[in-house]
Amino acid sequence: EAGVTQFPSHSVIEKGQTVTLRCDPISGHDNLYWYRRVMGKEIKFLLHFVKESKQDESGMPNNRFLAERTGGTYSTLKVQPAELEDSGVYFCASSAAWGAPGANVLTFGAGSRLTVL
Amino acid sequence: SQQGEEDPQALSIQEGENATMNCSYKTSINNLQWYRQNSGRGLVHLILIRSNEREKHSGRLRVTLDTSKKSSSLLITASRAADTASYFCATHGQGAQKLVFGQGTRLTINP
């Protein structure tokens, strides 16, 4: 079974530019999460999809961040325009539907490191 | 905030010794989980303990949970160089579907 795949693994952009991160969850996982870790601090929740619907987007920092999951498969997280404080590692994770075995456990991708100069 | 806080932030021990990491949280939980992250990789789930459980074992891992103190500990026995990683606790709140992570403990095992 393929794991959670994230692309790109590392992106370096200038302030004001746009970056789009992509996450391919484990096939069949209804739940998809985005998290971010900045400068060795805590891993912060950004948002949660259940299939194609946004279940919880309380962690999104501001309207420069836009997440989509069209068709309920892969997801994208776009940052436009990027600011210096957006630098960090963006993790995607997925889990099975609630009530299914293992639904409480998240499988993470390797992360996308974003550096904004 | 339900955010977990790990203690210590960094721990360095000799191979073969036991490593203990602690985690505190602030609100009621459904379960608490520990994850490991090796440098440059994603987080890997280690163990889950439910709110009605007090202790759980998995191989060289032992997790305890004290809901009255809102704290948990992760013990790694007979540490190995391969255990070098960052360890995070994460909580699932009552009725919440997201996991809330702490800052992590950076564990270094010296050969």
XYZ file of N, CA and C in Angstrom:
684
model
N 0.852 -1.200 0.000
C 0.000 0.000 0.000
C 0.875 1.232 0.000
N 0.624 2.162 -0.937
C 1.395 3.390 -0.988
C 1.030 4.243 0.206
N 2.019 5.004 0.697
C 1.768 5.883 1.828
C 1.238 7.214 1.372
N 1.333 8.206 2.250
C 0.932 9.566 1.922
C 2.101 10.235 1.204
N 1.806 10.807 0.060
C 2.843 11.415 -0.759
C 2.656 12.914 -0.822
N 3.750 13.639 -0.628
C 3.681 15.092 -0.702
C 4.681 15.605 -1.732
N 4.280 16.678 -2.407
C 5.130 17.282 -3.426
C 4.932 18.794 -3.423
N 5.988 19.616 -3.563
C 7.388 19.172 -3.616
C 7.933 18.881 -2.223
N 9.095 18.286 -2.159
C 9.696 18.025 -0.857
C 10.304 19.309 -0.292
N 10.742 20.191 -1.186
C 11.315 21.453 -0.746
C 11.045 22.512 -1.812
N 10.614 23.676 -1.365
C 10.343 24.777 -2.279
C 10.943 26.048 -1.694
N 11.697 26.756 -2.516
C 12.279 28.031 -2.112
C 11.698 29.106 -3.012
N 11.010 30.070 -2.412
C 10.383 31.129 -3.201
C 10.670 32.467 -2.551
N 10.402 33.525 -3.293
C 10.580 34.863 -2.751
C 9.265 35.379 -2.190
N 9.401 36.240 -1.238
C 8.223 36.878 -0.649
C 7.342 37.455 -1.757
N 6.052 37.219 -1.659
C 5.114 37.723 -2.652
C 4.755 36.733 -3.739
N 5.564 35.678 -3.869
C 5.263 34.662 -4.872
C 4.217 33.683 -4.354
N 3.814 32.804 -5.244
C 2.782 31.819 -4.918
C 3.392 30.425 -4.922
N 2.941 29.601 -4.003
C 3.394 28.210 -3.981
C 2.182 27.315 -3.761
N 2.180 26.195 -4.435
C 1.109 25.208 -4.262
C 1.717 23.892 -3.850
N 1.277 23.395 -2.719
C 1.736 22.112 -2.193
C 0.665 21.077 -2.470
N 1.117 19.875 -2.758
C 0.157 18.823 -3.088
C 0.319 17.646 -2.144
N -0.791 17.025 -1.831
C -0.797 15.834 -0.978
C -1.672 14.761 -1.595
N -1.115 13.577 -1.725
C -1.892 12.415 -2.154
C -2.034 11.492 -0.950
N -3.236 11.372 -0.412
C -3.418 10.538 0.782
C -3.426 9.057 0.411
N -3.509 8.240 1.420
C -3.670 6.810 1.174
C -5.031 6.601 0.498
N -5.038 5.796 -0.524
C -6.267 5.562 -1.284
C -7.372 5.051 -0.376
N -8.537 5.691 -0.471
C -9.672 5.262 0.332
C -9.803 5.959 1.672
N -8.793 6.747 2.058
C -8.876 7.485 3.320
C -9.765 8.706 3.142
N -10.828 8.765 3.926
C -11.748 9.893 3.835
C -11.168 11.164 4.462
N -10.422 10.965 5.556
C -9.925 12.109 6.305
C -8.555 12.535 5.800
N -8.402 13.837 5.585
C -7.123 14.390 5.168
C -6.860 15.645 5.993
N -5.663 15.728 6.536
C -5.292 16.827 7.424
C -4.050 17.534 6.892
N -3.994 18.843 7.144
C -2.778 19.619 6.909
C -2.311 20.167 8.250
N -0.989 20.042 8.461
C -0.337 20.571 9.653
C 0.888 21.363 9.203
N 1.393 22.203 10.101
C 2.603 22.966 9.796
C 3.489 23.018 11.037
N 4.799 22.900 10.798
C 5.751 23.073 11.886
C 6.715 24.186 11.493
N 6.793 25.195 12.343
C 7.630 26.345 12.071
C 8.774 26.376 13.063
N 10.013 26.439 12.554
C 11.223 26.680 13.365
C 11.294 25.795 14.608
N 11.030 24.509 14.481
C 11.169 23.599 15.607
C 10.126 23.763 16.689
N 9.103 24.515 16.399
C 8.034 24.678 17.391
C 7.011 23.549 17.264
N 5.867 23.723 17.913
C 4.883 22.643 17.887
C 4.318 22.446 16.489
N 3.794 21.262 16.262
C 3.145 20.954 14.997
C 1.714 21.478 15.101
N 1.420 22.468 14.268
C 0.122 23.142 14.379
C -0.866 22.663 13.332
N -2.061 22.409 13.749
C -3.146 21.998 12.875
C -3.555 23.154 11.985
N -3.773 22.856 10.709
C -4.261 23.865 9.777
C -5.726 23.592 9.411
N -5.964 22.420 8.812
C -7.352 22.110 8.491
C -7.545 20.626 8.244
N -8.827 20.250 8.172
C -9.244 18.857 8.068
C -10.337 18.734 7.015
N -10.119 17.832 6.065
C -11.130 17.487 5.064
C -11.733 16.137 5.418
N -13.028 16.027 5.208
C -13.666 14.722 5.155
C -14.171 14.588 3.721
N -13.569 13.693 3.015
C -13.761 13.604 1.554
C -13.468 14.979 0.972
N -14.409 15.564 0.242
C -14.092 16.854 -0.381
C -14.514 18.051 0.462
N -15.123 17.807 1.620
C -15.646 18.893 2.441
C -14.671 19.311 3.533
N -14.603 20.608 3.795
C -13.781 21.124 4.879
C -14.530 20.927 6.185
N -14.020 20.041 7.017
C -14.653 19.745 8.295
C -14.272 20.770 9.348
N -13.009 21.197 9.304
C -12.495 22.109 10.321
C -11.339 22.874 9.690
N -11.490 24.174 9.544
C -10.401 24.983 9.002
C -9.977 26.051 9.998
N -10.169 25.743 11.267
C -9.899 26.706 12.320
C -8.429 27.073 12.458
N -7.542 26.248 11.919
C -6.122 26.511 12.052
C -5.498 27.289 10.911
N -6.272 27.577 9.896
C -5.726 28.322 8.756
C -5.362 29.731 9.222
N -4.116 30.154 8.972
C -3.628 31.418 9.544
C -4.366 32.651 9.035
N -4.651 32.679 7.750
C -5.288 33.857 7.161
C -5.746 33.514 5.749
N -6.303 34.501 5.071
C -6.877 34.216 3.753
C -5.831 34.115 2.644
N -4.564 34.144 2.998
C -3.526 33.884 1.984
C -3.371 32.387 1.757
N -3.988 31.611 2.598
C -3.905 30.147 2.498
C -5.229 29.608 1.960
N -5.130 28.777 0.926
C -6.325 28.186 0.339
C -6.088 26.692 0.123
N -6.944 25.888 0.715
C -6.829 24.439 0.560
C -8.028 23.905 -0.196
N -7.757 22.922 -1.047
C -8.834 22.304 -1.819
C -8.631 20.801 -1.847
N -9.731 20.120 -2.040
C -9.667 18.666 -2.190
C -10.800 18.259 -3.138
N -10.666 18.675 -4.342
C -11.676 18.399 -5.355
C -11.772 16.904 -5.616
N -12.984 16.388 -5.587
C -13.184 14.965 -5.843
C -12.853 14.083 -4.675
N -12.418 14.687 -3.592
C -12.140 13.907 -2.393
C -10.933 13.005 -2.475
N -10.030 13.284 -3.425
C -8.819 12.462 -3.505
C -7.631 13.267 -3.014
N -6.810 13.790 -3.943
C -5.645 14.552 -3.507
C -6.071 15.937 -3.057
N -5.180 16.599 -2.341
C -5.451 17.945 -1.847
C -4.302 18.868 -2.219
N -4.631 20.137 -2.373
C -3.607 21.155 -2.594
C -3.741 22.238 -1.539
N -2.619 22.821 -1.188
C -2.575 23.941 -0.259
C -1.787 25.046 -0.944
N -2.465 26.137 -1.242
C -1.834 27.237 -1.949
C -1.604 28.394 -0.990
N -0.432 28.973 -1.093
C -0.097 30.147 -0.298
C 0.158 31.288 -1.279
N -0.659 32.327 -1.198
C -0.591 33.425 -2.151
C -1.069 34.732 -1.532
N -0.254 35.755 -1.457
C 1.195 35.756 -1.673
C 1.925 35.265 -0.418
N 3.051 34.615 -0.628
C 3.809 34.072 0.496
C 4.521 35.175 1.267
N 4.576 35.016 2.583
C 5.294 35.921 3.467
C 6.404 35.139 4.165
N 7.359 35.881 4.749
C 8.507 35.246 5.390
C 8.069 34.269 6.480
N 7.025 34.643 7.241
C 6.610 33.814 8.379
C 5.914 32.530 7.953
N 5.700 32.370 6.634
C 5.080 31.135 6.152
C 6.097 29.999 6.031
N 7.363 30.314 6.177
C 8.399 29.286 6.085
C 8.181 28.227 7.150
N 8.410 26.986 6.769
C 8.235 25.891 7.697
C 8.044 24.595 6.931
N 7.711 23.562 7.654
C 7.440 22.275 7.024
C 5.938 22.012 7.108
N 5.350 21.743 5.963
C 3.911 21.484 5.866
C 3.701 19.981 5.734
N 2.991 19.431 6.699
C 2.724 17.993 6.697
C 1.282 17.729 6.309
N 1.111 16.677 5.560
C -0.221 16.180 5.242
C -0.357 14.812 5.899
N -1.546 14.502 6.345
C -1.806 13.199 6.947
C -3.197 12.735 6.539
N -3.386 11.435 6.531
C -4.718 10.914 6.226
C -5.077 9.789 7.183
N -6.367 9.532 7.285
C -6.836 8.432 8.120
C -8.128 7.891 7.534
N -8.450 6.692 7.951
C -9.670 6.048 7.481
C -10.900 6.769 8.025
N -12.034 6.452 7.459
C -13.290 7.071 7.878
C -13.578 6.764 9.345
N -14.197 7.713 10.023
C -14.522 7.522 11.443
C -15.424 6.305 11.603
N -15.041 5.492 12.566
C -15.748 4.248 12.803
C -15.046 3.050 12.196
N -14.171 3.304 11.222
C -13.409 2.226 10.604
C -12.200 1.897 11.478
N -11.684 0.691 11.371
C -10.496 0.327 12.153
C -9.338 1.267 11.856
N -8.672 1.714 12.903
C -7.512 2.579 12.724
C -7.843 4.013 12.413
N -9.086 4.403 12.531
C -9.475 5.767 12.165
C -8.827 6.815 13.043
N -8.466 6.450 14.271
C -7.860 7.415 15.182
C -6.403 7.708 14.854
N -5.786 6.869 14.043
C -4.350 6.972 13.781
C -4.112 7.646 12.448
N -3.242 8.643 12.452
C -2.916 9.365 11.233
C -1.644 8.810 10.597
N -1.661 8.727 9.274
C -0.470 8.385 8.507
C 0.018 9.658 7.835
N 1.255 10.001 8.108
C 1.805 11.260 7.630
C 2.660 11.091 6.384
N 2.675 12.147 5.578
C 3.644 12.241 4.510
C 4.966 12.775 5.059
N 5.967 12.819 4.204
C 7.302 13.260 4.621
C 7.393 14.768 4.796
N 6.378 15.484 4.327
C 6.372 16.927 4.489
C 6.915 17.682 3.293
N 6.469 18.915 3.165
C 6.990 19.833 2.149
C 7.633 20.996 2.887
N 8.926 21.161 2.707
C 9.621 22.263 3.374
C 9.507 23.503 2.511
N 8.956 24.557 3.065
C 8.801 25.823 2.341
C 9.735 26.855 2.941
N 10.542 27.446 2.095
C 11.427 28.533 2.506
C 11.049 29.774 1.718
N 10.669 30.814 2.434
C 10.307 32.078 1.795
C 11.410 33.093 2.087
N 12.011 33.610 1.022
C 13.141 34.545 1.177
C 12.699 35.995 1.008
N -6.612 25.956 25.298
C -5.929 25.143 24.301
C -5.710 23.743 24.848
N -5.789 22.776 23.952
C -5.593 21.399 24.357
C -4.171 20.970 24.074
N -3.351 21.893 23.688
C -2.027 21.591 23.190
C -1.216 20.790 24.190
N -0.565 19.721 23.691
C 0.323 18.961 24.532
C 1.659 19.647 24.651
N 2.291 19.474 25.794
C 3.617 20.037 25.988
C 4.523 18.922 26.449
N 5.594 18.688 25.699
C 6.512 17.626 26.048
C 7.630 18.159 26.931
N 8.134 17.279 27.748
C 9.210 17.618 28.656
C 10.102 16.391 28.786
N 11.437 16.465 28.633
C 12.154 17.691 28.308
C 12.067 18.021 26.822
N 12.580 19.160 26.427
C 12.599 19.515 25.017
C 13.696 18.752 24.298
N 14.761 18.421 25.020
C 15.851 17.647 24.429
C 16.402 16.700 25.480
N 16.786 15.506 25.038
C 17.287 14.480 25.944
C 18.397 13.725 25.228
N 19.541 13.578 25.902
C 20.662 12.870 25.316
C 21.117 11.800 26.301
N 21.129 10.534 25.869
C 21.508 9.433 26.762
C 22.422 8.460 26.027
N 22.993 7.536 26.783
C 23.860 6.521 26.200
C 23.032 5.335 25.722
N 23.501 4.718 24.676
C 22.837 3.528 24.141
C 22.713 2.479 25.247
N 21.541 1.893 25.314
C 21.301 0.883 26.341
C 20.541 1.421 27.542
N 20.612 2.723 27.752
C 19.867 3.330 28.858
C 18.397 3.479 28.482
N 17.587 3.774 29.494
C 16.164 4.027 29.269
C 15.924 5.517 29.084
N 14.972 5.845 28.230
C 14.614 7.247 27.981
C 13.166 7.467 28.389
N 12.941 8.511 29.155
C 11.574 8.854 29.571
C 11.237 10.263 29.123
N 10.100 10.372 28.456
C 9.602 11.665 28.004
C 8.201 11.868 28.564
N 7.905 13.099 28.908
C 6.615 13.410 29.507
C 5.817 14.354 28.627
N 4.521 14.311 28.825
C 3.615 15.145 28.034
C 2.491 15.609 28.944
N 2.145 16.880 28.862
C 0.993 17.387 29.600
C 0.018 18.021 28.627
N -1.248 17.993 28.978
C -2.272 18.581 28.123
C -3.281 19.295 29.004
N -4.229 19.978 28.358
C -5.051 20.895 29.161
C -6.525 20.544 29.267
N -7.068 19.819 28.298
C -8.510 19.563 28.340
C -8.803 18.066 28.309
N -10.046 17.703 28.425
C -10.444 16.294 28.412
C -10.119 15.668 27.063
N -9.725 14.417 27.113
C -9.328 13.740 25.880
C -10.079 12.442 25.687
N -10.093 12.005 24.441
C -10.620 10.693 24.093
C -9.478 9.690 24.071
N -8.347 10.106 23.506
C -7.163 9.266 23.517
C -5.917 10.140 23.389
N -4.777 9.559 23.689
C -3.501 10.242 23.557
C -2.584 9.325 22.763
N -1.826 9.908 21.856
C -0.960 9.115 20.986
C 0.466 9.674 21.033
N 1.413 8.798 20.751
C 2.806 9.204 20.598
C 3.250 8.898 19.172
N 3.969 9.867 18.608
C 4.510 9.734 17.260
C 6.007 9.994 17.301
N 6.721 9.416 16.338
C 8.151 9.644 16.204
C 8.425 10.258 14.841
N 9.383 11.172 14.806
C 9.794 11.749 13.535
C 11.300 11.673 13.413
N 11.739 10.925 12.417
C 13.156 10.921 12.077
C 13.418 12.112 11.161
N 14.626 12.620 11.216
C 14.980 13.834 10.481
C 14.620 13.725 9.010
N 13.872 14.705 8.518
C 13.530 14.745 7.107
C 12.421 13.809 6.693
N 11.797 13.182 7.652
C 10.727 12.240 7.321
C 9.432 12.651 8.006
N 8.362 11.953 7.667
C 7.074 12.227 8.294
C 6.979 11.599 9.665
N 5.913 11.916 10.352
C 5.681 11.351 11.673
C 5.154 9.922 11.534
N 5.610 9.075 12.432
C 5.182 7.684 12.436
C 4.492 7.391 13.757
N 3.318 6.807 13.671
C 2.554 6.485 14.869
C 3.240 5.375 15.658
N 3.356 5.574 16.976
C 3.980 4.574 17.839
C 2.954 3.815 18.669
N 2.101 4.551 19.349
C 1.210 3.899 20.310
C 0.058 4.824 20.648
N -1.092 4.247 20.919
C -2.288 4.996 21.309
C -2.776 4.462 22.637
N -3.139 5.361 23.539
C -3.711 4.962 24.822
C -5.023 5.707 24.995
N -6.066 4.988 25.337
C -7.386 5.594 25.484
C -7.530 6.214 26.860
N -8.502 7.078 27.002
C -8.657 7.830 28.247
C -9.013 6.938 29.431
N -9.549 5.754 29.162
C -9.897 4.853 30.259
C -8.798 3.829 30.544
N -7.655 3.997 29.885
C -6.513 3.115 30.121
C -5.458 3.858 30.924
N -4.665 3.123 31.693
C -3.636 3.759 32.517
C -2.221 3.433 32.037
N -2.085 2.302 31.378
C -0.754 1.889 30.930
C -0.900 1.005 29.710
N 0.094 1.129 28.810
C 0.072 0.302 27.610
C 1.508 0.008 27.203
N 1.715 -1.186 26.658
C 3.049 -1.598 26.240
C 3.036 -1.962 24.769
N 4.169 -1.694 24.113
C 4.358 -2.154 22.747
C 5.851 -2.335 22.538
N 6.299 -3.573 22.560
C 7.727 -3.832 22.415
C 8.521 -3.163 23.518
N 9.462 -2.293 23.147
C 10.278 -1.588 24.136
C 9.629 -0.289 24.618
N 8.414 -0.045 24.194
C 7.709 1.176 24.581
C 6.715 0.906 25.694
N 6.688 1.847 26.642
C 5.681 1.781 27.711
C 5.098 3.181 27.859
N 3.797 3.278 27.761
C 3.108 4.556 27.901
C 2.206 4.510 29.114
N 2.219 5.580 29.886
C 1.278 5.715 30.994
C 0.427 6.950 30.760
N -0.753 6.932 31.347
C -1.670 8.064 31.229
C -2.301 8.317 32.581
N -2.239 9.552 33.029
C -2.866 9.973 34.277
C -3.834 11.098 33.935
N -5.098 10.761 33.781
C -6.064 11.778 33.355
C -6.347 12.792 34.454
N -6.117 12.407 35.725
C -6.344 13.374 36.811
C -5.299 14.479 36.782
N -4.102 14.139 36.324
C -3.030 15.132 36.212
C -2.879 15.639 34.777
N -3.668 15.088 33.880
C -3.590 15.448 32.467
C -2.144 15.314 31.980
N -1.595 14.135 32.178
C -0.208 13.909 31.780
C -0.008 12.480 31.310
N 1.031 12.310 30.507
C 1.390 11.003 29.989
C 2.909 10.916 29.956
N 3.413 9.697 29.989
C 4.846 9.516 29.831
C 5.108 8.389 28.838
N 6.200 8.521 28.121
C 6.655 7.498 27.179
C 8.017 7.025 27.646
N 8.126 5.742 27.895
C 9.396 5.144 28.307
C 9.888 4.250 27.180
N 11.120 4.471 26.760
C 11.775 3.597 25.782
C 12.872 2.864 26.530
N 12.771 1.561 26.609
C 13.773 0.791 27.346
C 14.885 0.329 26.410
N 16.056 0.107 26.997
C 17.208 -0.416 26.249
C 17.383 0.334 24.930
N 17.597 1.626 25.028
C 17.625 2.472 23.827
C 18.710 2.047 22.844
N 18.424 2.345 21.568
C 19.346 2.038 20.473
C 19.613 3.307 19.679
N 20.694 3.317 18.944
C 21.033 4.484 18.133
C 19.885 4.845 17.185
N 19.181 3.833 16.701
C 18.087 4.065 15.765
C 16.895 4.754 16.418
N 16.878 4.843 17.734
C 15.787 5.540 18.424
C 15.967 7.054 18.387
N 17.121 7.507 17.930
C 17.360 8.945 17.804
C 16.326 9.553 16.871
N 15.548 10.502 17.405
C 14.442 11.086 16.648
C 13.766 12.125 17.532
N 12.758 12.786 16.984
C 11.896 13.650 17.783
C 10.616 12.893 18.102
N 10.150 13.041 19.318
C 8.967 12.324 19.780
C 7.890 13.334 20.169
N 6.691 13.094 19.667
C 5.577 14.018 19.901
C 4.410 13.286 20.541
N 3.792 13.928 21.508
C 2.511 13.421 21.971
C 1.414 14.218 21.264
N 0.277 13.590 21.107
C -0.845 14.233 20.428
C -2.130 13.762 21.081
N -3.071 14.654 21.228
C -4.321 14.325 21.889
C -5.516 14.483 20.956
N -6.449 13.568 21.149
C -7.760 13.650 20.492
C -8.735 14.093 21.562
N -9.321 15.276 21.381
C -10.259 15.762 22.364
C -11.587 15.040 22.274
N -12.401 15.222 23.294
C -13.740 14.642 23.288
C -14.529 15.273 22.153
N -15.016 14.467 21.251
C -15.820 14.976 20.141
C -15.037 15.639 19.045
N -13.738 15.755 19.206
C -12.922 16.421 18.170
C -12.294 15.369 17.264
N -12.118 15.706 16.013
C -11.536 14.765 15.081
C -10.083 15.057 14.771
N -9.593 16.226 15.135
C -8.210 16.539 14.826
C -7.317 16.143 15.996
N -6.062 15.843 15.691
C -5.056 15.595 16.699
C -4.350 16.907 17.003
N -4.101 17.158 18.273
C -3.379 18.358 18.681
C -2.010 17.932 19.191
N -0.973 18.445 18.570
C 0.397 18.057 18.881
C 1.093 19.067 19.777
N 2.121 18.582 20.443
C 2.988 19.443 21.213
C 4.239 19.791 20.442
N 5.214 20.310 21.166
C 6.453 20.800 20.570
C 7.459 19.681 20.323
N 7.307 18.581 21.033
C 8.188 17.445 20.817
C 9.394 17.416 21.723
N 9.948 16.227 21.879
C 11.211 16.012 22.595
C 12.215 15.468 21.602
N 13.368 16.131 21.527
C 14.430 15.666 20.645
C 15.295 14.692 21.436
N 15.263 13.415 21.047
C 16.014 12.364 21.747
C 17.245 11.987 20.937
N 18.399 12.010 21.598
C 19.652 11.596 20.961
C 20.230 10.441 21.742
N 20.495 9.338 21.047
C 21.107 8.168 21.666
C 22.564 8.123 21.223
N 23.450 8.212 22.186
C 24.886 8.209 21.888
C 25.446 6.794 21.955
N 26.195 6.399 20.921
C 26.731 5.022 20.897
C 27.825 4.813 21.946
